[in-house]
């Protein structure tokens, strides 16, 4: 547990290639400034001692060091003098194998406490560095439990989750982040979904034609950006408080449902993998139009049926093939056992007739009652040929667990527009849920919801001169959790939210594609349409991001066992 009122600092810095000594002197000066101002944990950028864009082993060879080594000894002098802790980014050489690594080092008053070697490489590391081989550790210190991640590592939901199931109080993320305005939505998601602090130290400036994003910051466990810096060398100060740690979600994980996280379904060509043994090939896919409708269901099935008919008709007239409606859109919220209906209810048959007439697929939410009077928070998928299938929510909210049983399996369905997976509301807060569906080859995840998410973090715009078409302008909707869920799993996500916080939308499979491929509802009610493409060029290999799933293919599941073995009570 972190000590009370722990003062922390993130250093933003532009290192210069081939000028290692100057970089170290400048970093030491910034560390001393932060320590004199009371910072007890000080974080420096990835590869801060040397710069980042190295061509090969030969070019970086004169700048690598062992850990511990000469450079860590210099920073240990500072930690010993000021009684503080540092995270340093540097290129490391292993004295036994002579392999090079992109490494983060945790240094305390007594010296090196531990290190993390970047496990999930970006495009540049394979030119000179080996994949990290130390896994994902959490280091217990007198000031708290500290986890280290390096840049690309945090694209993967599993890495930050591993830190937090090991009771990390703070993730120190050092990076050379690029290609978007920062603080990056990925950083915010990882703090929010794990209920922990995140200290982000990012570099800024340009190197070998690569423009880095700056935006170093301190992020609270509720996703709030406590403090940040847009560009330029400098220090961002913050404070960590133990009483605001948010651990409740971690206790409600369903590790027994996450076993597939240990498999690697995109290691092989997915076009071949999913059709192996002539079973479950991915649907052909095509260009389609999908939509979400946002409205507030009432506690009257007939009235909701009228509203659904209105939005379904409008969607069909606009050429929509798959429409996602909010959680409880058919029944309204659960009030008593009379609120729940069976799948054989006349309203469900009316919707079958409606979708047959409109030639439309509907995903909608309902409070469901089975033949034994067990209740579930459920989603139905209804189409022109009737009831295609259903899904029962696996992660129950506080409001739901007092009346509903949790579901115990994931559901995917192959439609003309692609492979569709279903989630419901609270499921979206658990990154494992979307990941499991993406690993099953989903092109689209449809998620009816009633989620009171934090307000979208606006961005005032950045002075960093990103290349066109990357946006540098102000944005009211900079951080949206569903947008990150779509991008991290390389799926289209249709999110229909009935909560007053709204912001339903369709989100594209690549969060770094500009302009963004998404549509958003910012009014109380509305319909958002998005043209999507799940098809593949005439090739034996995937040419579409939803079929190729780069961020799923680059996972390192051999490091992930704790995600399925740590008990909920832990």
Coordinates of C-alpha atoms in Angstrom, one line a residue:
X1 CA 0.0 0.0 0.0
X2 CA 1.3 3.4 -0.9
X3 CA 2.2 5.8 2.0
X4 CA 0.0 8.8 2.6
X5 CA 0.4 11.8 0.3
X6 CA 3.2 10.3 -1.8
X7 CA 4.6 13.1 -4.0
X8 CA 5.6 11.9 -7.4
X9 CA 7.0 13.4 -10.6
X10 CA 7.1 12.5 -14.3
X11 CA 10.0 13.9 -16.3
X12 CA 9.4 14.9 -19.9
X13 CA 12.6 15.1 -21.9
X14 CA 14.0 15.1 -25.4
X15 CA 17.2 13.0 -25.5
X16 CA 19.7 13.5 -28.3
X17 CA 21.1 10.5 -30.1
X18 CA 24.9 9.9 -29.9
X19 CA 25.0 12.4 -26.9
X20 CA 24.6 10.0 -24.0
X21 CA 26.7 11.9 -21.4
X22 CA 24.7 15.2 -22.1
X23 CA 21.4 13.3 -21.8
X24 CA 22.4 11.8 -18.5
X25 CA 23.6 15.1 -17.1
X26 CA 20.3 16.7 -18.1
X27 CA 18.3 13.9 -16.6
X28 CA 20.2 14.1 -13.4
X29 CA 19.5 17.8 -13.2
X30 CA 15.8 17.3 -13.7
X31 CA 15.8 14.5 -11.1
X32 CA 17.5 16.7 -8.6
X33 CA 15.0 19.5 -9.2
X34 CA 12.1 17.1 -8.7
X35 CA 13.6 15.6 -5.5
X36 CA 14.3 19.1 -4.1
X37 CA 10.7 19.9 -4.7
X38 CA 9.7 16.9 -2.6
X39 CA 9.0 14.1 -5.2
X40 CA 9.6 10.7 -3.7
X41 CA 9.0 8.7 -6.9
X42 CA 10.4 10.2 -10.1
X43 CA 9.9 8.6 -13.5
X44 CA 12.0 9.3 -16.7
X45 CA 11.2 8.4 -20.3
X46 CA 11.9 5.3 -22.3
X47 CA 15.5 5.2 -23.6
X48 CA 16.0 8.6 -22.0
X49 CA 19.8 8.2 -21.7
X50 CA 20.4 7.6 -25.4
X51 CA 17.5 8.4 -27.7
X52 CA 15.3 5.8 -29.4
X53 CA 15.6 5.3 -33.2
X54 CA 18.6 3.0 -33.5
X55 CA 19.2 1.3 -36.8
X56 CA 20.9 -1.9 -35.6
X57 CA 23.0 -3.5 -32.9
X58 CA 26.2 -2.0 -34.2
X59 CA 24.9 1.5 -34.0
X60 CA 23.7 1.3 -30.4
X61 CA 26.6 -0.9 -29.2
X62 CA 28.7 2.0 -27.7
X63 CA 25.7 3.2 -25.6
X64 CA 24.4 0.0 -24.0
X65 CA 25.2 -0.9 -20.4
X66 CA 24.7 -3.6 -17.8
X67 CA 22.2 -3.2 -15.0
X68 CA 23.5 -2.5 -12.4
X69 CA 26.2 -0.5 -14.1
X70 CA 27.9 2.9 -14.4
X71 CA 24.7 4.8 -15.3
X72 CA 22.5 3.2 -12.6
X73 CA 25.3 4.0 -10.1
X74 CA 25.1 7.7 -10.9
X75 CA 21.4 7.7 -10.3
X76 CA 21.8 5.7 -7.2
X77 CA 23.9 8.5 -5.8
X78 CA 20.9 10.8 -6.2
X79 CA 18.4 8.4 -4.7
X80 CA 20.7 7.8 -1.7
X81 CA 21.2 11.6 -1.2
X82 CA 17.5 12.5 -1.5
X83 CA 15.9 9.3 -0.2
X84 CA 13.8 8.9 -3.3
X85 CA 13.0 6.3 -5.9
X86 CA 13.6 6.6 -9.7
X87 CA 12.5 4.8 -12.8
X88 CA 15.1 5.1 -15.6
X89 CA 14.8 4.1 -19.3
X90 CA 18.0 2.9 -21.0
X91 CA 19.4 0.3 -23.5
X92 CA 20.7 -2.7 -21.5
X93 CA 23.2 -5.4 -22.4
X94 CA 23.0 -8.7 -20.7
X95 CA 26.6 -9.6 -19.6
X96 CA 26.0 -13.3 -20.2
X97 CA 24.3 -13.5 -23.5
X98 CA 25.4 -10.1 -25.0
X99 CA 21.8 -9.5 -26.0
X100 CA 20.4 -6.0 -25.9
X101 CA 17.1 -4.9 -24.3
X102 CA 15.0 -1.9 -24.0
X103 CA 14.9 -1.7 -20.2
X104 CA 13.2 0.2 -17.4
X105 CA 15.1 0.2 -14.1
X106 CA 13.7 0.9 -10.6
X107 CA 16.3 2.5 -8.4
X108 CA 16.0 3.2 -4.6
X109 CA 18.3 4.6 -2.0
X110 CA 20.1 1.2 -1.7
X111 CA 20.6 0.8 -5.5
X112 CA 18.8 -1.2 -8.2
X113 CA 15.6 -2.7 -6.9
X114 CA 14.5 -4.4 -10.2
X115 CA 14.1 -4.0 -13.9
X116 CA 11.6 -4.7 -16.7
X117 CA 12.7 -5.6 -20.2
X118 CA 10.1 -4.5 -22.8
X119 CA 8.1 -7.6 -23.6
X120 CA 5.9 -6.3 -26.5
X121 CA 8.1 -4.6 -29.0
X122 CA 7.2 -1.7 -31.3
X123 CA 8.3 -1.8 -34.9
X124 CA 11.7 -0.3 -34.0
X125 CA 13.0 -2.6 -31.3
X126 CA 13.6 -5.7 -33.5
X127 CA 16.3 -3.8 -35.3
X128 CA 18.5 -4.1 -32.2
X129 CA 16.8 -5.4 -29.1
X130 CA 15.5 -8.8 -28.0
X131 CA 12.0 -9.3 -26.6
X132 CA 12.0 -8.9 -22.8
X133 CA 12.4 -12.1 -20.9
X134 CA 11.6 -11.1 -17.3
X135 CA 7.8 -11.1 -17.5
X136 CA 5.8 -8.6 -15.6
X137 CA 6.8 -8.1 -12.0
X138 CA 5.6 -5.9 -9.2
X139 CA 8.3 -4.5 -6.9
X140 CA 7.4 -4.0 -3.2
X141 CA 9.1 -0.9 -1.8
X142 CA 8.6 1.2 1.4
X143 CA 6.6 3.7 -0.6
X144 CA 4.3 1.1 -2.3
X145 CA 4.0 -1.6 -4.9
X146 CA 5.5 -0.4 -8.2
X147 CA 5.0 -1.9 -11.6
X148 CA 7.0 -1.0 -14.7
X149 CA 5.8 -1.0 -18.3
X150 CA 7.5 0.4 -21.5
X151 CA 5.5 2.1 -24.2
X152 CA 4.0 -0.6 -26.5
X153 CA 3.5 -2.9 -23.5
X154 CA 0.5 -0.9 -22.5
X155 CA -1.3 -1.4 -25.8
X156 CA -2.1 -4.9 -24.4
X157 CA -4.8 -5.2 -21.8
X158 CA -2.9 -8.1 -20.2
X159 CA 0.2 -6.2 -19.1
X160 CA -1.5 -3.6 -16.8
X161 CA -3.9 -6.3 -15.6
X162 CA -0.9 -8.5 -14.6
X163 CA 0.4 -5.6 -12.6
X164 CA -2.8 -5.0 -10.7
X165 CA -3.7 -8.7 -9.9
X166 CA -0.3 -8.6 -8.2
X167 CA -1.5 -5.6 -6.2
X168 CA 0.4 -2.8 -7.9
X169 CA -0.4 0.6 -6.4
X170 CA 1.1 2.5 -9.3
X171 CA 2.2 1.7 -12.9
X172 CA 5.2 3.6 -14.0
X173 CA 4.8 3.7 -17.8
X174 CA 7.9 5.1 -19.7
X175 CA 7.4 5.7 -23.4
X176 CA 8.3 7.2 -26.7
X177 CA 4.7 7.5 -27.7
X178 CA 3.7 9.0 -31.0
X179 CA 1.0 9.5 -33.6
X180 CA -1.7 11.1 -31.4
X181 CA -2.6 13.8 -29.0
X182 CA -1.6 12.9 -25.4
X183 CA -2.3 12.1 -22.6
X184 CA -3.2 9.0 -24.7
X185 CA -6.6 7.3 -24.2
X186 CA -4.8 4.0 -23.8
X187 CA -3.0 5.4 -20.7
X188 CA -6.2 6.6 -19.2
X189 CA -8.0 3.3 -19.9
X190 CA -5.3 1.3 -18.1
X191 CA -5.5 3.4 -14.9
X192 CA -9.3 3.4 -14.9
X193 CA -10.0 -0.3 -15.7
X194 CA -7.5 -1.4 -13.0
X195 CA -8.2 1.2 -10.3
X196 CA -4.6 2.2 -9.9
X197 CA -2.4 5.2 -10.4
X198 CA -0.4 5.6 -13.6
X199 CA 2.7 7.8 -13.9
X200 CA 3.4 8.5 -17.5
X201 CA 6.8 9.8 -18.6
X202 CA 6.9 10.3 -22.4
X203 CA 9.5 12.0 -24.5
X204 CA 8.8 14.8 -26.9
X205 CA 10.5 16.2 -30.0
X206 CA 11.5 14.6 -33.3
X207 CA 14.2 12.0 -34.1
X208 CA 15.0 10.5 -37.5
X209 CA 11.7 11.8 -38.9
X210 CA 9.6 10.4 -36.0
X211 CA 7.5 12.9 -34.1
X212 CA 6.9 12.1 -30.5
X213 CA 3.9 13.2 -28.6
X214 CA 4.9 14.4 -25.1
X215 CA 1.9 14.7 -22.8
X216 CA 3.6 13.3 -19.7
X217 CA 1.1 13.1 -16.9
X218 CA -0.2 11.7 -13.6
X219 CA -3.5 9.7 -13.9
X220 CA -5.7 8.9 -11.0
X221 CA -7.4 5.5 -10.5
X222 CA -10.7 6.9 -11.7
X223 CA -9.2 8.0 -15.0
X224 CA -8.9 11.7 -14.1
X225 CA -5.7 13.3 -15.4
X226 CA -4.4 14.9 -12.3
X227 CA -1.6 16.9 -14.1
X228 CA 0.1 16.9 -17.5
X229 CA 2.5 18.7 -19.8
X230 CA 2.0 19.1 -23.5
X231 CA 5.5 19.6 -24.9
X232 CA 9.0 20.7 -23.9
X233 CA 11.4 19.5 -21.3
X234 CA 10.0 19.7 -17.8
X235 CA 8.5 18.1 -14.7
X236 CA 4.9 17.1 -14.0
X237 CA 4.1 16.8 -10.3
X238 CA 1.4 14.8 -8.6
X239 CA 0.3 13.2 -5.4
X240 CA -0.8 9.6 -4.8
X241 CA -3.4 8.9 -2.0
X242 CA -4.1 5.4 -0.7
X243 CA -7.7 6.1 0.1
X244 CA -8.7 6.6 -3.6
X245 CA -7.4 3.2 -4.8
X246 CA -10.3 1.4 -6.5
X247 CA -9.9 -2.3 -6.2
X248 CA -13.5 -3.5 -6.3
X249 CA -13.6 -4.4 -9.9
X250 CA -10.6 -6.7 -9.6
X251 CA -12.5 -8.8 -7.0
X252 CA -15.3 -9.4 -9.5
X253 CA -13.2 -10.7 -12.4
X254 CA -14.2 -14.1 -13.8
X255 CA -10.8 -15.9 -14.2
X256 CA -12.5 -19.2 -14.9
X257 CA -13.9 -17.6 -18.1
X258 CA -10.5 -16.2 -19.3
X259 CA -8.7 -19.5 -20.0
X260 CA -8.5 -18.6 -23.7
X261 CA -6.3 -15.7 -22.9
X262 CA -3.6 -18.3 -22.6
X263 CA -4.0 -19.3 -26.2
X264 CA -2.7 -17.6 -29.3
X265 CA -5.5 -17.8 -31.9
X266 CA -3.8 -15.2 -34.2
X267 CA -0.4 -16.8 -34.3
X268 CA -1.3 -18.5 -37.5
X269 CA -3.1 -17.1 -40.5
X270 CA -6.6 -16.6 -39.1
X271 CA -8.2 -17.4 -42.5
X272 CA -6.7 -20.9 -42.2
X273 CA -6.9 -21.2 -38.4
X274 CA -10.6 -20.6 -38.0
X275 CA -11.6 -23.0 -40.8
X276 CA -9.3 -25.8 -39.5
X277 CA -11.0 -29.2 -39.7
X278 CA -13.7 -27.6 -42.0
X279 CA -15.3 -26.0 -38.9
X280 CA -16.1 -22.4 -38.0
X281 CA -14.5 -20.5 -40.9
X282 CA -14.8 -16.8 -40.7
X283 CA -17.7 -15.4 -42.7
X284 CA -16.8 -14.0 -46.0
X285 CA -17.5 -10.4 -44.8
X286 CA -18.5 -7.5 -46.9
X287 CA -19.1 -3.7 -46.8
X288 CA -22.1 -3.0 -44.6
X289 CA -23.7 -0.4 -42.5
X290 CA -24.2 -0.8 -38.8
X291 CA -25.9 1.5 -36.3
X292 CA -26.7 2.2 -32.6
X293 CA -29.8 3.8 -31.2
X294 CA -29.7 5.7 -28.0
X295 CA -32.8 6.1 -25.9
X296 CA -34.1 5.5 -22.3
X297 CA -36.2 2.4 -22.0
X298 CA -39.3 2.6 -19.7
X299 CA -40.9 0.0 -17.5
X300 CA -43.5 -1.0 -20.1
X301 CA -42.8 -3.6 -22.8
X302 CA -45.4 -2.3 -25.2
X303 CA -44.1 1.2 -25.0
X304 CA -40.5 0.0 -25.5
X305 CA -41.6 -2.1 -28.5
X306 CA -43.0 1.0 -30.1
X307 CA -39.7 2.9 -29.6
X308 CA -37.7 -0.1 -30.9
X309 CA -40.0 -0.2 -34.0
X310 CA -39.4 3.5 -34.6
X311 CA -35.5 3.2 -34.5
X312 CA -35.4 -0.1 -36.4
X313 CA -37.6 1.4 -39.2
X314 CA -35.4 4.5 -39.4
X315 CA -32.2 2.3 -39.4
X316 CA -33.6 0.0 -42.1
X317 CA -34.6 3.0 -44.3
X318 CA -31.0 4.2 -44.0
X319 CA -29.6 0.8 -45.2
X320 CA -28.5 -0.5 -41.8
X321 CA -28.0 -4.3 -41.5
X322 CA -27.2 -4.5 -37.8
X323 CA -28.7 -2.3 -35.2
X324 CA -27.7 -2.3 -31.5
X325 CA -30.1 -1.0 -28.9
X326 CA -29.5 -0.2 -25.2
X327 CA -29.5 -2.5 -22.2
X328 CA -33.0 -3.4 -21.1
X329 CA -34.4 -1.8 -24.3
X330 CA -37.2 -4.3 -24.4
X331 CA -38.3 -4.7 -20.8
X332 CA -36.9 -1.6 -19.1
X333 CA -34.8 -1.9 -16.0
X334 CA -35.5 -4.7 -13.6
X335 CA -37.9 -3.7 -10.8
X336 CA -39.3 -7.0 -9.6
X337 CA -39.7 -10.5 -11.0
X338 CA -42.6 -9.3 -13.1
X339 CA -40.1 -7.1 -15.0
X340 CA -38.4 -10.1 -16.5
X341 CA -39.8 -11.9 -19.5
X342 CA -39.0 -15.2 -21.3
X343 CA -37.6 -15.5 -24.7
X344 CA -41.0 -16.8 -25.7
X345 CA -42.8 -13.6 -24.8
X346 CA -45.1 -12.2 -27.5
X347 CA -42.9 -9.0 -27.7
X348 CA -40.0 -11.2 -28.9
X349 CA -42.2 -12.7 -31.6
X350 CA -43.3 -9.2 -32.6
X351 CA -39.6 -8.3 -33.1
X352 CA -39.0 -11.4 -35.2
X353 CA -41.8 -10.3 -37.5
X354 CA -40.4 -6.8 -37.5
X355 CA -36.8 -7.9 -38.5
X356 CA -38.2 -10.2 -41.1
X357 CA -40.1 -7.3 -42.7
X358 CA -37.2 -4.9 -42.4
X359 CA -34.5 -7.4 -43.4
X360 CA -32.5 -6.2 -40.3
X361 CA -30.6 -7.8 -37.5
X362 CA -31.3 -6.4 -34.0
X363 CA -29.2 -6.7 -30.8
X364 CA -31.3 -5.6 -27.8
X365 CA -31.3 -5.9 -24.0
X366 CA -33.9 -7.4 -21.7
X367 CA -34.4 -8.7 -18.1
X368 CA -34.8 -12.4 -18.9
X369 CA -36.6 -15.1 -16.9
X370 CA -36.0 -18.7 -17.8
X371 CA -38.5 -21.7 -17.3
X372 CA -37.3 -22.1 -13.7
X373 CA -37.8 -18.5 -12.9
X374 CA -34.0 -17.7 -12.8
X375 CA -33.4 -14.2 -13.9
X376 CA -30.6 -12.9 -16.2
X377 CA -29.5 -9.6 -17.7
X378 CA -29.6 -10.7 -21.3
X379 CA -29.0 -9.6 -24.9
X380 CA -30.9 -11.1 -27.8
X381 CA -29.8 -11.2 -31.4
X382 CA -32.9 -11.3 -33.7
X383 CA -32.8 -11.3 -37.4
X384 CA -34.9 -12.0 -40.5
X385 CA -34.9 -15.7 -39.8
X386 CA -35.9 -15.4 -36.2
X387 CA -34.1 -15.6 -32.9
X388 CA -30.4 -16.1 -33.8
X389 CA -29.2 -16.4 -30.2
X390 CA -28.8 -14.8 -26.8
X391 CA -26.1 -13.8 -24.3
X392 CA -26.3 -13.6 -20.5
X393 CA -24.2 -11.0 -18.8
X394 CA -21.1 -12.5 -17.2
X395 CA -19.9 -9.5 -15.1
X396 CA -22.7 -8.2 -12.9
X397 CA -22.9 -4.7 -11.5
X398 CA -23.9 -3.8 -8.0
X399 CA -27.4 -3.0 -9.2
X400 CA -27.7 -6.3 -11.1
X401 CA -26.2 -8.9 -8.8
X402 CA -29.1 -8.7 -6.3
X403 CA -31.6 -10.1 -8.8
X404 CA -29.7 -11.7 -11.7
X405 CA -27.6 -14.8 -12.1
X406 CA -24.3 -14.4 -14.0
X407 CA -23.9 -16.0 -17.4
X408 CA -21.1 -18.5 -17.9
X409 CA -20.2 -18.5 -21.5
X410 CA -19.3 -16.2 -24.4
X411 CA -21.4 -16.0 -27.6
X412 CA -20.5 -15.2 -31.2
X413 CA -22.6 -15.4 -34.3
X414 CA -21.8 -15.4 -38.0
X415 CA -23.9 -12.9 -40.0
X416 CA -23.5 -11.6 -43.5
X417 CA -21.7 -8.5 -42.1
X418 CA -19.2 -10.5 -40.2
X419 CA -18.6 -12.4 -37.0
X420 CA -20.5 -10.7 -34.2
X421 CA -19.8 -11.1 -30.4
X422 CA -22.2 -9.8 -27.7
X423 CA -21.4 -8.1 -24.4
X424 CA -23.6 -6.2 -22.0
X425 CA -22.9 -3.0 -20.1
X426 CA -20.7 -3.9 -17.1
X427 CA -18.8 -6.4 -19.2
X428 CA -17.2 -3.5 -21.1
X429 CA -15.4 -2.4 -17.9
X430 CA -13.5 -5.8 -17.8
X431 CA -10.9 -5.7 -20.6
X432 CA -10.7 -9.5 -20.6
X433 CA -14.3 -9.7 -22.0
X434 CA -13.6 -7.9 -25.3
X435 CA -10.3 -9.7 -25.6
X436 CA -11.9 -13.1 -25.5
X437 CA -14.3 -12.2 -28.2
X438 CA -11.6 -10.7 -30.4
X439 CA -9.6 -13.9 -30.0
X440 CA -12.6 -15.8 -31.3
X441 CA -12.3 -13.9 -34.5
X442 CA -15.1 -11.3 -34.0
X443 CA -15.2 -8.5 -36.5
X444 CA -17.9 -6.7 -34.5
X445 CA -18.8 -6.5 -30.8
X446 CA -22.3 -5.3 -30.1
X447 CA -22.8 -4.0 -26.6
X448 CA -26.1 -2.8 -25.2
X449 CA -25.3 -0.8 -22.0
X450 CA -26.5 1.3 -19.1
X451 CA -23.1 2.6 -18.0
X452 CA -22.4 5.7 -16.0
X453 CA -18.9 6.1 -17.4
X454 CA -16.8 9.1 -16.4
X455 CA -17.3 12.1 -18.6
X456 CA -15.2 12.1 -21.8
X457 CA -11.9 13.9 -21.1
X458 CA -11.7 16.9 -23.5
X459 CA -8.3 17.9 -25.0
X460 CA -7.4 21.5 -25.5
X461 CA -5.2 20.8 -28.5
X462 CA -1.5 20.2 -28.7
X463 CA 1.5 22.3 -29.8
X464 CA 3.2 19.1 -31.0
X465 CA 3.5 19.3 -34.8
X466 CA 2.0 16.0 -35.7
X467 CA 2.0 15.1 -39.4
X468 CA -1.3 15.4 -41.3
X469 CA -3.8 13.9 -40.9
X470 CA -3.2 13.3 -37.2
X471 CA -5.3 15.9 -35.4
X472 CA -3.7 18.5 -33.2
X473 CA -7.0 20.5 -32.6
X474 CA -9.1 20.7 -29.5
X475 CA -11.5 17.8 -28.9
X476 CA -14.4 17.4 -26.5
X477 CA -14.3 13.6 -26.7
X478 CA -10.6 12.8 -26.4
X479 CA -11.0 9.8 -24.1
X480 CA -13.9 7.4 -24.6
X481 CA -13.5 3.9 -23.1
X482 CA -15.4 2.1 -25.9
X483 CA -13.1 3.7 -28.5
X484 CA -10.1 2.1 -26.8
X485 CA -11.9 -1.2 -26.4
X486 CA -12.5 -1.3 -30.2
X487 CA -8.9 -0.4 -31.1
X488 CA -7.1 -2.6 -28.6
X489 CA -9.1 -5.6 -30.0
X490 CA -9.1 -4.5 -33.7
X491 CA -12.9 -4.8 -33.9
X492 CA -15.8 -2.6 -34.7
X493 CA -17.6 -1.8 -31.4
X494 CA -21.3 -0.8 -31.4
X495 CA -22.1 0.6 -28.0
X496 CA -25.7 1.6 -27.2
X497 CA -25.9 3.3 -23.8
X498 CA -29.2 4.0 -22.0
X499 CA -27.5 5.9 -19.1
X500 CA -27.9 9.6 -18.8
X501 CA -24.1 9.9 -19.6
X502 CA -25.0 8.6 -23.1
X503 CA -22.2 8.9 -25.7
X504 CA -23.4 5.8 -27.6
X505 CA -21.5 5.2 -30.8
X506 CA -19.8 3.0 -33.4
X507 CA -16.1 2.8 -33.0
X508 CA -13.5 1.6 -35.6
X509 CA -10.9 -1.1 -35.3
X510 CA -7.8 1.2 -35.4
X511 CA -7.6 4.0 -32.8
X512 CA -4.5 5.4 -34.6
X513 CA -6.2 5.8 -37.9
X514 CA -7.0 9.4 -38.8
X515 CA -9.6 10.7 -39.3
X516 CA -11.2 8.4 -36.8
X517 CA -13.6 5.9 -38.2
X518 CA -16.5 6.4 -35.7
X519 CA -19.9 8.0 -35.2
X520 CA -21.1 9.3 -31.8
X521 CA -24.4 10.4 -30.3
X522 CA -24.1 13.5 -28.2
X523 CA -27.8 14.2 -27.7
X524 CA -30.2 12.5 -25.4
X525 CA -31.6 10.3 -28.2
X526 CA -30.4 9.5 -31.6
X527 CA -29.2 7.1 -34.3
X528 CA -25.6 6.8 -35.3
X529 CA -24.6 5.0 -38.5
X530 CA -21.3 3.7 -39.6
X531 CA -20.1 2.1 -42.9
X532 CA -17.8 -0.8 -42.2
X533 CA -15.8 -3.3 -44.2
X534 CA -15.1 -6.8 -43.0
X535 CA -14.2 -8.2 -46.4
X536 CA -10.8 -9.3 -47.5
X537 CA -8.9 -8.8 -50.8
X538 CA -8.5 -11.9 -53.0
X539 CA -5.6 -13.2 -51.0
X540 CA -4.9 -16.2 -48.9
X541 CA -3.8 -13.9 -46.1
X542 CA -5.8 -11.3 -44.2
X543 CA -5.7 -7.8 -45.7
X544 CA -8.3 -6.2 -43.4
X545 CA -7.3 -5.0 -39.9
X546 CA -10.4 -6.8 -38.3
X547 CA -9.2 -10.1 -39.8
X548 CA -5.5 -9.5 -39.3
X549 CA -5.8 -8.1 -35.7
X550 CA -2.3 -6.8 -35.3
X551 CA -2.7 -6.0 -31.6
X552 CA -4.1 -9.5 -30.9
X553 CA -1.4 -11.2 -33.0
X554 CA 1.4 -9.5 -31.0
X555 CA 0.2 -10.7 -27.6
X556 CA 2.7 -12.7 -25.4
X557 CA 0.4 -15.2 -23.6
X558 CA 3.3 -17.1 -22.1
X559 CA 3.6 -14.2 -19.6
X560 CA -0.2 -14.2 -18.7
X561 CA -0.9 -17.2 -16.4
X562 CA -1.6 -15.0 -13.4
X563 CA -4.7 -13.6 -15.3
X564 CA -6.4 -17.0 -14.9
X565 CA -4.8 -18.4 -11.7
X566 CA -5.1 -15.5 -9.2
X567 CA -8.3 -16.1 -7.2
X568 CA -10.9 -13.4 -6.8
X569 CA -10.3 -13.1 -3.1
X570 CA -6.6 -12.2 -3.7

